[in-house]
Coordinates of N, CA and C in Angstrom, one line a residue:
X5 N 22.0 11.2 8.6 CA 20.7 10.7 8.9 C 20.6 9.2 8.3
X6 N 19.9 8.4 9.2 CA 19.6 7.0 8.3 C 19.1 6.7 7.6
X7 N 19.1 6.4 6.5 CA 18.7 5.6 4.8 C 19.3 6.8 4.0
X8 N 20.5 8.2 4.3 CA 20.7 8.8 3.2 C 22.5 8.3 3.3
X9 N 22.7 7.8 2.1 CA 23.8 7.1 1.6 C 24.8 8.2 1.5
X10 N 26.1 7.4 1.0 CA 27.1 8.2 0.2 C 26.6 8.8 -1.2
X11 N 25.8 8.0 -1.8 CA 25.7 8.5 -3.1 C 24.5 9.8 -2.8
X12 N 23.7 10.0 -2.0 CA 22.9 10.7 -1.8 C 23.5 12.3 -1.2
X13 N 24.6 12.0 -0.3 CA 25.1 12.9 0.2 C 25.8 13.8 -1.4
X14 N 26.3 13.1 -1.8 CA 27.3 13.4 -2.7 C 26.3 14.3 -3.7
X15 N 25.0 13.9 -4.0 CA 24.2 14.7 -4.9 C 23.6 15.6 -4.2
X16 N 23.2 15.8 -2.8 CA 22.8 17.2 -2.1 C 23.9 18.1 -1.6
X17 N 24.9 17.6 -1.9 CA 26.3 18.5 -2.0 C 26.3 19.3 -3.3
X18 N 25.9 18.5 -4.2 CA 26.5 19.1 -5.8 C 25.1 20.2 -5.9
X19 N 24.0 19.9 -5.1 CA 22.8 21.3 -5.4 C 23.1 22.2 -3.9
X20 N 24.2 21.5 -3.2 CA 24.7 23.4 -2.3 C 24.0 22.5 -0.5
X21 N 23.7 21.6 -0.6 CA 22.6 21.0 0.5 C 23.7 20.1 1.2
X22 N 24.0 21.1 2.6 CA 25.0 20.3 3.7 C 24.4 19.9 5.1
X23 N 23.5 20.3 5.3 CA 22.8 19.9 6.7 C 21.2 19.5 6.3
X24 N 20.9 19.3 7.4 CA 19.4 18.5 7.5 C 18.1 20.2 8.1
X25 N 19.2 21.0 8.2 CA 18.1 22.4 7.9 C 18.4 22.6 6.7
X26 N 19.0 22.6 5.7 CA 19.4 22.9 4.4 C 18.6 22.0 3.7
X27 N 18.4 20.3 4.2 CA 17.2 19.7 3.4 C 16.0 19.7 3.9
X28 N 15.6 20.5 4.9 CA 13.8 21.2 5.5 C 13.4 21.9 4.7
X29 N 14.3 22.6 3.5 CA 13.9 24.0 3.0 C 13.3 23.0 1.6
X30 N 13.6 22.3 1.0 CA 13.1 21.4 -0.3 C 11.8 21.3 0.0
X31 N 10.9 21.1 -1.4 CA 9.8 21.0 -1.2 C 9.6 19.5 -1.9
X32 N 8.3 18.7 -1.7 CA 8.5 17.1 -1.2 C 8.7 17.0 -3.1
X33 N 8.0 17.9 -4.2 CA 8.7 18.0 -5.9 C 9.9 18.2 -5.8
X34 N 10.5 19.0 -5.4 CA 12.1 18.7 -5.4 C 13.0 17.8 -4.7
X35 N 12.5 17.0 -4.0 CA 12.7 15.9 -3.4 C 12.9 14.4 -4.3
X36 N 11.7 14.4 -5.0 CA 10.9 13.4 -6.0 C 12.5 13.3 -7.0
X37 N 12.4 15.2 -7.5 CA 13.0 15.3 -8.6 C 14.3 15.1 -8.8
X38 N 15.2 15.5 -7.2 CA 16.9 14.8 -7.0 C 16.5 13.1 -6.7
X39 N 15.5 12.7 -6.4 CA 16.0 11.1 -5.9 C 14.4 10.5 -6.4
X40 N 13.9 11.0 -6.8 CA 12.8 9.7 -7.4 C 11.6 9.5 -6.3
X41 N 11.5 8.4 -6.1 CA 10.3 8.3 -5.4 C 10.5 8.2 -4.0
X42 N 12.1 7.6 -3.9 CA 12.6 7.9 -2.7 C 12.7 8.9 -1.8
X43 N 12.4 9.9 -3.0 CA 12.6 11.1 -2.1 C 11.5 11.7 -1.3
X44 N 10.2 11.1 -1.5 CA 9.0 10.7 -0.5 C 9.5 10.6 0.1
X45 N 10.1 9.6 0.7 CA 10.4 8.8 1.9 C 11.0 9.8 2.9
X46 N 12.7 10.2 1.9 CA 13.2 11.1 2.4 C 12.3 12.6 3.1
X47 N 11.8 13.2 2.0 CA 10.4 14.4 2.6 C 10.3 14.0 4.3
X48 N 9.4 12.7 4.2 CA 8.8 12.4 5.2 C 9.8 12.0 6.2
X49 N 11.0 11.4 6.4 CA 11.4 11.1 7.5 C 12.2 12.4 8.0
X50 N 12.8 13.3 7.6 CA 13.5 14.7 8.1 C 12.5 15.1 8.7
X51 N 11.0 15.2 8.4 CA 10.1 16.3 8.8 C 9.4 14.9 10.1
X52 N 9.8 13.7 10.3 CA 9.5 13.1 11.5 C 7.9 12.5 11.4
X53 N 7.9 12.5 10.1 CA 6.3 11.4 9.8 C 7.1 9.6 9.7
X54 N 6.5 9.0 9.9 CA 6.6 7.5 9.8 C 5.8 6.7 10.0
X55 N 5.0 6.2 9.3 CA 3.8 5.6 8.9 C 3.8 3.9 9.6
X56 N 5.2 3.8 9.4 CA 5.6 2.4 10.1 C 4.7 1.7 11.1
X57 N 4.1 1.0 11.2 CA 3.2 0.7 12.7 C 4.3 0.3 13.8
X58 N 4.1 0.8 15.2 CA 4.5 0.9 16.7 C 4.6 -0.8 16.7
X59 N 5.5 -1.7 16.9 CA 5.3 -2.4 17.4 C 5.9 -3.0 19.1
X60 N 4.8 -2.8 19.4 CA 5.8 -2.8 21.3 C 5.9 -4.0 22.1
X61 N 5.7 -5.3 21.4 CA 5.7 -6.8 22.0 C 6.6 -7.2 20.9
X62 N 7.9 -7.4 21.4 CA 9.1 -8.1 20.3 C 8.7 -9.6 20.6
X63 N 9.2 -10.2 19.9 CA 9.5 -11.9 19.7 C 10.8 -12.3 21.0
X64 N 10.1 -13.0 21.7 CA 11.0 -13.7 22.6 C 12.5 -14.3 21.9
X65 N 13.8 -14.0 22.6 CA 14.8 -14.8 21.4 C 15.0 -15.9 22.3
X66 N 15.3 -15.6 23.4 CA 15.9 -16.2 24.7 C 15.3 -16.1 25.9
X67 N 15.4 -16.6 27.4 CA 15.2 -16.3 28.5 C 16.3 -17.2 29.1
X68 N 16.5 -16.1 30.7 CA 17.9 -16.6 31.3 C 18.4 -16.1 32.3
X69 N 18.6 -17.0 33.2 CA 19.5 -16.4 34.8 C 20.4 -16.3 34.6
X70 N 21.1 -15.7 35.9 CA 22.7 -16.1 36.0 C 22.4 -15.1 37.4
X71 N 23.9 -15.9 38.0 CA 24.1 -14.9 39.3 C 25.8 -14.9 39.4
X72 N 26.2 -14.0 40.1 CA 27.9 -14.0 40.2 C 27.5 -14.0 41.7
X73 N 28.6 -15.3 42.5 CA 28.9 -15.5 44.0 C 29.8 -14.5 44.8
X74 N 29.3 -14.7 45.8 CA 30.3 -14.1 46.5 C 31.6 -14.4 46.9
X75 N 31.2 -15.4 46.7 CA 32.7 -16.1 46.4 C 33.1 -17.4 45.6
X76 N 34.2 -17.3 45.0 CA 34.2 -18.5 43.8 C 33.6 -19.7 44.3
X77 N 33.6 -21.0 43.4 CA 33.1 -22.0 44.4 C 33.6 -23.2 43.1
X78 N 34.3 -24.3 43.7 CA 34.3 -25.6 42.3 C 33.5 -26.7 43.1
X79 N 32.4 -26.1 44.0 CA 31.5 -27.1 44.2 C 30.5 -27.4 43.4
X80 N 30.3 -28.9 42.7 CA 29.5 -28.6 41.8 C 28.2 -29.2 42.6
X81 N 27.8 -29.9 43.7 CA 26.1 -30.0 44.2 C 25.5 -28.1 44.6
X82 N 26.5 -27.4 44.9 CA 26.5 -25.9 45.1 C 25.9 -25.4 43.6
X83 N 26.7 -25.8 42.7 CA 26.3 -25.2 40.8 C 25.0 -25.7 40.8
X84 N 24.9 -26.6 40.8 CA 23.6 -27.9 40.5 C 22.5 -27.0 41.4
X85 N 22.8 -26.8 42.6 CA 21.3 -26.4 43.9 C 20.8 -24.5 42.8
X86 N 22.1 -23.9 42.5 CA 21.9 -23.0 41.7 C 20.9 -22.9 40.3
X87 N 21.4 -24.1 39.4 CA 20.6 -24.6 38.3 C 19.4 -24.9 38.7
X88 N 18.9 -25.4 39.5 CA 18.1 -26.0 40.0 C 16.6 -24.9 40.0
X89 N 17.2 -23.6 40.9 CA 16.0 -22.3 40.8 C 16.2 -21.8 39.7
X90 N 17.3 -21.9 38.9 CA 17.0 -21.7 37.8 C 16.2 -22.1 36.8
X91 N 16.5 -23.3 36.5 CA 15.5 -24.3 35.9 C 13.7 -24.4 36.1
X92 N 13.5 -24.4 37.5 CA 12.1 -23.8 38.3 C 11.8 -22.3 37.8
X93 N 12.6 -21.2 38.1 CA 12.2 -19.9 37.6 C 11.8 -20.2 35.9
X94 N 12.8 -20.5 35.3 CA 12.6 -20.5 33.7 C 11.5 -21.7 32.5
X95 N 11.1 -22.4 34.0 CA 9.8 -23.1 33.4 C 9.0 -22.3 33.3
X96 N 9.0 -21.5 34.4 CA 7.8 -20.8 34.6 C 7.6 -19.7 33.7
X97 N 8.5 -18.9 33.2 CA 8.7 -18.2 32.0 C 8.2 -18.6 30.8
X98 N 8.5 -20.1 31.0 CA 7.9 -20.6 29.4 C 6.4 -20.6 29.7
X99 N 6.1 -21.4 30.3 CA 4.5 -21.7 30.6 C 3.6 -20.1 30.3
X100 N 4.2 -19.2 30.8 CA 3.6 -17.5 30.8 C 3.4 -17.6 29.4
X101 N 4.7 -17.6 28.8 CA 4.4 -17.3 27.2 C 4.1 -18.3 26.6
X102 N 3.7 -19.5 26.9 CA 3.5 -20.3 26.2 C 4.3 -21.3 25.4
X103 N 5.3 -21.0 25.5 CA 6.6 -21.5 24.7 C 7.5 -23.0 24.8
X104 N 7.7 -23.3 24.1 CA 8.8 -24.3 24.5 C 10.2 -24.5 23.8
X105 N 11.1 -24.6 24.1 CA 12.6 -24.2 23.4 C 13.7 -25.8 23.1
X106 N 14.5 -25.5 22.5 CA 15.4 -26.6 22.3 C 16.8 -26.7 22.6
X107 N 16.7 -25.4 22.8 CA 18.3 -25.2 23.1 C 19.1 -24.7 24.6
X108 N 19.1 -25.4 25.0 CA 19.8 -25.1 26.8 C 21.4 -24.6 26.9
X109 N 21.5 -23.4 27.4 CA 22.7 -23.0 27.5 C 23.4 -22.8 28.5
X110 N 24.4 -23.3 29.0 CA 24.9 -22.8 30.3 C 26.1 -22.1 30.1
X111 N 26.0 -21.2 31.1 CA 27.4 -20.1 31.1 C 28.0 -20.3 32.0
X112 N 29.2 -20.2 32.4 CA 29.9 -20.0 33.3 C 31.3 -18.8 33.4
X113 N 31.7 -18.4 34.4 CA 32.8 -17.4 34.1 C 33.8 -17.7 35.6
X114 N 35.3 -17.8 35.1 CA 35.6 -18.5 36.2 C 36.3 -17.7 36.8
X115 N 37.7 -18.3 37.9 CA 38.1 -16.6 38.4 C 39.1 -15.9 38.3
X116 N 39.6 -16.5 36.5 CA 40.1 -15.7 35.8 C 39.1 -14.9 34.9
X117 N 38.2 -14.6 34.9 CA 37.3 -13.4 34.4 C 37.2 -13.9 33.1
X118 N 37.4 -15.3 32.8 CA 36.4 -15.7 31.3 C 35.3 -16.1 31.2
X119 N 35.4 -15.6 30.0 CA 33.2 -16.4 30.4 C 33.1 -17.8 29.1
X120 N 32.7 -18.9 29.2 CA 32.8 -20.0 29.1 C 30.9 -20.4 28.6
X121 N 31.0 -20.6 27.4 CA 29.3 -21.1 27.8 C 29.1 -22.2 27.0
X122 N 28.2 -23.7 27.1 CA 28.1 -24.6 26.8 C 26.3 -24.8 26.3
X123 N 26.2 -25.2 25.3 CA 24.9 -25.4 24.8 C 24.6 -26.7 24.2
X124 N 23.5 -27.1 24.8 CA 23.1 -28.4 24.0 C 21.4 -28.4 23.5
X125 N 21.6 -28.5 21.9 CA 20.3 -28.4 21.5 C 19.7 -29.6 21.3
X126 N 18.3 -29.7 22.0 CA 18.0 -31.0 21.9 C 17.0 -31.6 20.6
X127 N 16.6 -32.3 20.4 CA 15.8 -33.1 19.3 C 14.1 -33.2 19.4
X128 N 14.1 -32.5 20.6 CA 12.5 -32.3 20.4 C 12.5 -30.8 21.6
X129 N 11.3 -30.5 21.7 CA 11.4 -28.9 21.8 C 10.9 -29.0 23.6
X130 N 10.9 -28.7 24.7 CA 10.7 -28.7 25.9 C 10.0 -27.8 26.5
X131 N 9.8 -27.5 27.8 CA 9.1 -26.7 28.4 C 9.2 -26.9 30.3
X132 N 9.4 -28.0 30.5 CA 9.1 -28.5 32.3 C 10.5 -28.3 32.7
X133 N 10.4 -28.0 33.7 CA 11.1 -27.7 35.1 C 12.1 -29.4 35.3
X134 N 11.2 -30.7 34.9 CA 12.5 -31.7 34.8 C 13.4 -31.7 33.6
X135 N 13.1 -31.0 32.8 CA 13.4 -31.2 31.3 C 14.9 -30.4 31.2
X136 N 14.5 -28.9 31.5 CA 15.7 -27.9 31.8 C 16.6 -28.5 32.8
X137 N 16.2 -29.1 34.3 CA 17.2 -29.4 34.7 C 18.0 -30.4 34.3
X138 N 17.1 -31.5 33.8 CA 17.9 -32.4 33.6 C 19.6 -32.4 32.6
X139 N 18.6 -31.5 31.7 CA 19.5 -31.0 30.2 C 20.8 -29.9 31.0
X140 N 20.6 -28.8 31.9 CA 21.8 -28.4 32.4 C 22.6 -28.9 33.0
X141 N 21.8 -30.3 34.1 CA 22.8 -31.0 34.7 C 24.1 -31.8 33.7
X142 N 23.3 -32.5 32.7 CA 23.7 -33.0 31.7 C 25.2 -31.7 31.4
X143 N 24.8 -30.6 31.0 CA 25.9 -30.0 30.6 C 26.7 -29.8 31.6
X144 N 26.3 -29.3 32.9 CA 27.4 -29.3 34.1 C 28.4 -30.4 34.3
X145 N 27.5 -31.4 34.3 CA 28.5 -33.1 34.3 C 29.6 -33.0 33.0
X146 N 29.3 -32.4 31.9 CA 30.5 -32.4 30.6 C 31.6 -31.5 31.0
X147 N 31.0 -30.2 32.1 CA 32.1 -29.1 31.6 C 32.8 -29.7 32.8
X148 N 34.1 -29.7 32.3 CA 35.6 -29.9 33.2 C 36.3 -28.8 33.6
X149 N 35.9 -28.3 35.1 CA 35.6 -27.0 35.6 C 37.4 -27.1 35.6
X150 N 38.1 -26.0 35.1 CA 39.5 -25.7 35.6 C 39.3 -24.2 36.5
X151 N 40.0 -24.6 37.7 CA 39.7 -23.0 38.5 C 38.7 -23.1 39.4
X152 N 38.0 -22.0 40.0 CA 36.9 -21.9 40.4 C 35.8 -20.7 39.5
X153 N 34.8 -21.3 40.1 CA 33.3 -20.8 39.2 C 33.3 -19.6 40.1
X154 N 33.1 -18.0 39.3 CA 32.3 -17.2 39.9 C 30.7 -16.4 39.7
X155 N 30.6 -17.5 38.1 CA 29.6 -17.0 37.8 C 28.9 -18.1 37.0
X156 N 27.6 -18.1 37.4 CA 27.2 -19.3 36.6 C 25.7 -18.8 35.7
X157 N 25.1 -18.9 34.7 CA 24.0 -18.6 34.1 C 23.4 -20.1 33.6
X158 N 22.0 -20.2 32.8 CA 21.2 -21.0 32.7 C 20.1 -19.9 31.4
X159 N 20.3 -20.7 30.4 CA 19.2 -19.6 29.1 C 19.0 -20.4 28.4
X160 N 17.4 -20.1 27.6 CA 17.0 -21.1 26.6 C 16.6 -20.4 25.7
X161 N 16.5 -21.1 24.6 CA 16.8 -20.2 23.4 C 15.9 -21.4 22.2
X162 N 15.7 -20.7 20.7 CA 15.5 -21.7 20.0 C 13.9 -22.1 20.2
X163 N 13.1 -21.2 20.1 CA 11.7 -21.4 20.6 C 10.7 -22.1 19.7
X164 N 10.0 -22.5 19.9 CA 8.9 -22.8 19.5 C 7.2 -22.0 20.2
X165 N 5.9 -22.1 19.8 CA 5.2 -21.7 20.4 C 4.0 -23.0 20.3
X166 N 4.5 -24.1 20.0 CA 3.9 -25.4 19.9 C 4.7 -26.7 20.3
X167 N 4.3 -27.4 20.4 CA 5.7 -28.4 21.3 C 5.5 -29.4 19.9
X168 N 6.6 -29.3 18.6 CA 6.5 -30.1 18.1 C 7.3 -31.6 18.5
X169 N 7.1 -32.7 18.6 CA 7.7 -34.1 19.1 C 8.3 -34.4 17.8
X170 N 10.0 -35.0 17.3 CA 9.8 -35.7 16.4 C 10.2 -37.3 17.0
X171 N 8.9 -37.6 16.2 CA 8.9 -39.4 16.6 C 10.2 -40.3 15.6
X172 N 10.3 -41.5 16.5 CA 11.3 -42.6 16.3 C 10.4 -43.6 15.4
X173 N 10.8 -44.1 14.4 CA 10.5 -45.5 13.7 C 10.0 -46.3 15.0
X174 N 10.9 -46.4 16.0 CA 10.5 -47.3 17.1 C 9.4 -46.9 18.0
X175 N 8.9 -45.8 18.3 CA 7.8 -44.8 18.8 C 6.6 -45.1 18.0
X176 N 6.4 -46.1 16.8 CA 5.1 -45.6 16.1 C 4.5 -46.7 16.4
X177 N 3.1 -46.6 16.5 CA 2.4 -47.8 17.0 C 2.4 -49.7 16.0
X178 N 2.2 -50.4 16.3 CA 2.1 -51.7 15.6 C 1.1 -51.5 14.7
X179 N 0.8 -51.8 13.4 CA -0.4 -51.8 12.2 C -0.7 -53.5 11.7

C-alpha cells in the first residue's frame, strides 16, 4: 500500500500483520500505538477515508500538435503549411485559457523512427498566431533535415497567465 514503507512493514510483521485484512482488524489506538500519529493516517487510508480535497482542473504544463504523414516528405514549404494550422490551432488554445508561454518546441521524427525535437525559449512570454509561427519557422529553418520527415509536432510550454514583457535600456522612454 502507499505511504507504508520498509520500515513499517518490518514492524507489522514483528506483531504477526501480513496483509491489509490483517491491518482492518487494528483498532485506530493500536494504530497510534505501533506508529504514532501516523498511524491516523494509516487507520484512515486502508479503511478508504481521505480528507484530501478533489482537485479536477490540473495546471496546464504544455499544449501541442503533431501529425504523422502518409508519407514521408523533406518538403519543407509542406512542414511550414503544416506549422502553420498548427500555430493558428494553438493560439487559439492559449487565448481560451488565457495564457501565454515562452517556450516553442518543435518535434520531428524521421524515417528512421527517431524522434528529434528542437526548442527555443524566448525572452518575453507570447500568445498570437504570428508569434508561434514565426518562432517555429525560425526552428524549422535551423533543423538540418537528414532523411525524410514523417512526423512533425508543434508545443508550447513554459506558461505564464499574464504576458510579462522584459524591457531593453533602449525600449525606455526619453526623461
Amino acid at each position: 500500500m502507499h505511504g507504508i514503507g520498509e520500515k513499517s512493514i518490518e514492524k507489522l510483521n514483528e506483531i504477526g500483520i501480513y496483509t491489509i485484512g490483517q491491518l482492518l482488524n487494528l483498532t485506530e489506538d493500536e494504530m497510534v500505538y505501533y506508529f504514532g500519529k501516523y498511524g491516523v493516517e494509516i487507520y484512515n487510508k486502508i479503511r478508504g477515508y481521505d480528507n484530501r480535497p478533489i482537485c479536477l482542473e490540473r495546471e496546464t504544463k504544455s499544449v501541442g500538435r503533431e501529425t504523422t504523414f502518409d508519407n514521408d516528405t523533406t518538403d519543407k514549404s509542406f512542414l511550414k503549411a503544416v506549422l502553420l494550422d498548427f500555430a493558428q490551432e494553438l493560439a487559439g488554445a492559449l487565448d481560451e485559457e488565457a495564457l501565454f508561454a515562452k517556450t516553442v518546441t518543435v518535434k520531428f521524427k524521421t524515417d528512421n523512427f527517431k524522434t528529434h525535437t528542437r526548442s527555443k525559449t524566448l525572452k518575453k512570454y507570447i500568445n498570437t498566431y504570428g508569434e508561434i509561427k514565426d518562432t517555429a519557422f525560425d526552428i524549422l529553418d535551423d533543423y538540418n533535415i537528414n532523411g525524410s520527415i514523417r512526423l512533425i509536432g508543434l508545443s508550447l510550454s513554459n506558461f505564464s497567465d499574464a504576458s510579462y514583457e522584459q524591457l531593453s535600456f533602449f525600449d525606455l522612454p526619453d526623461s
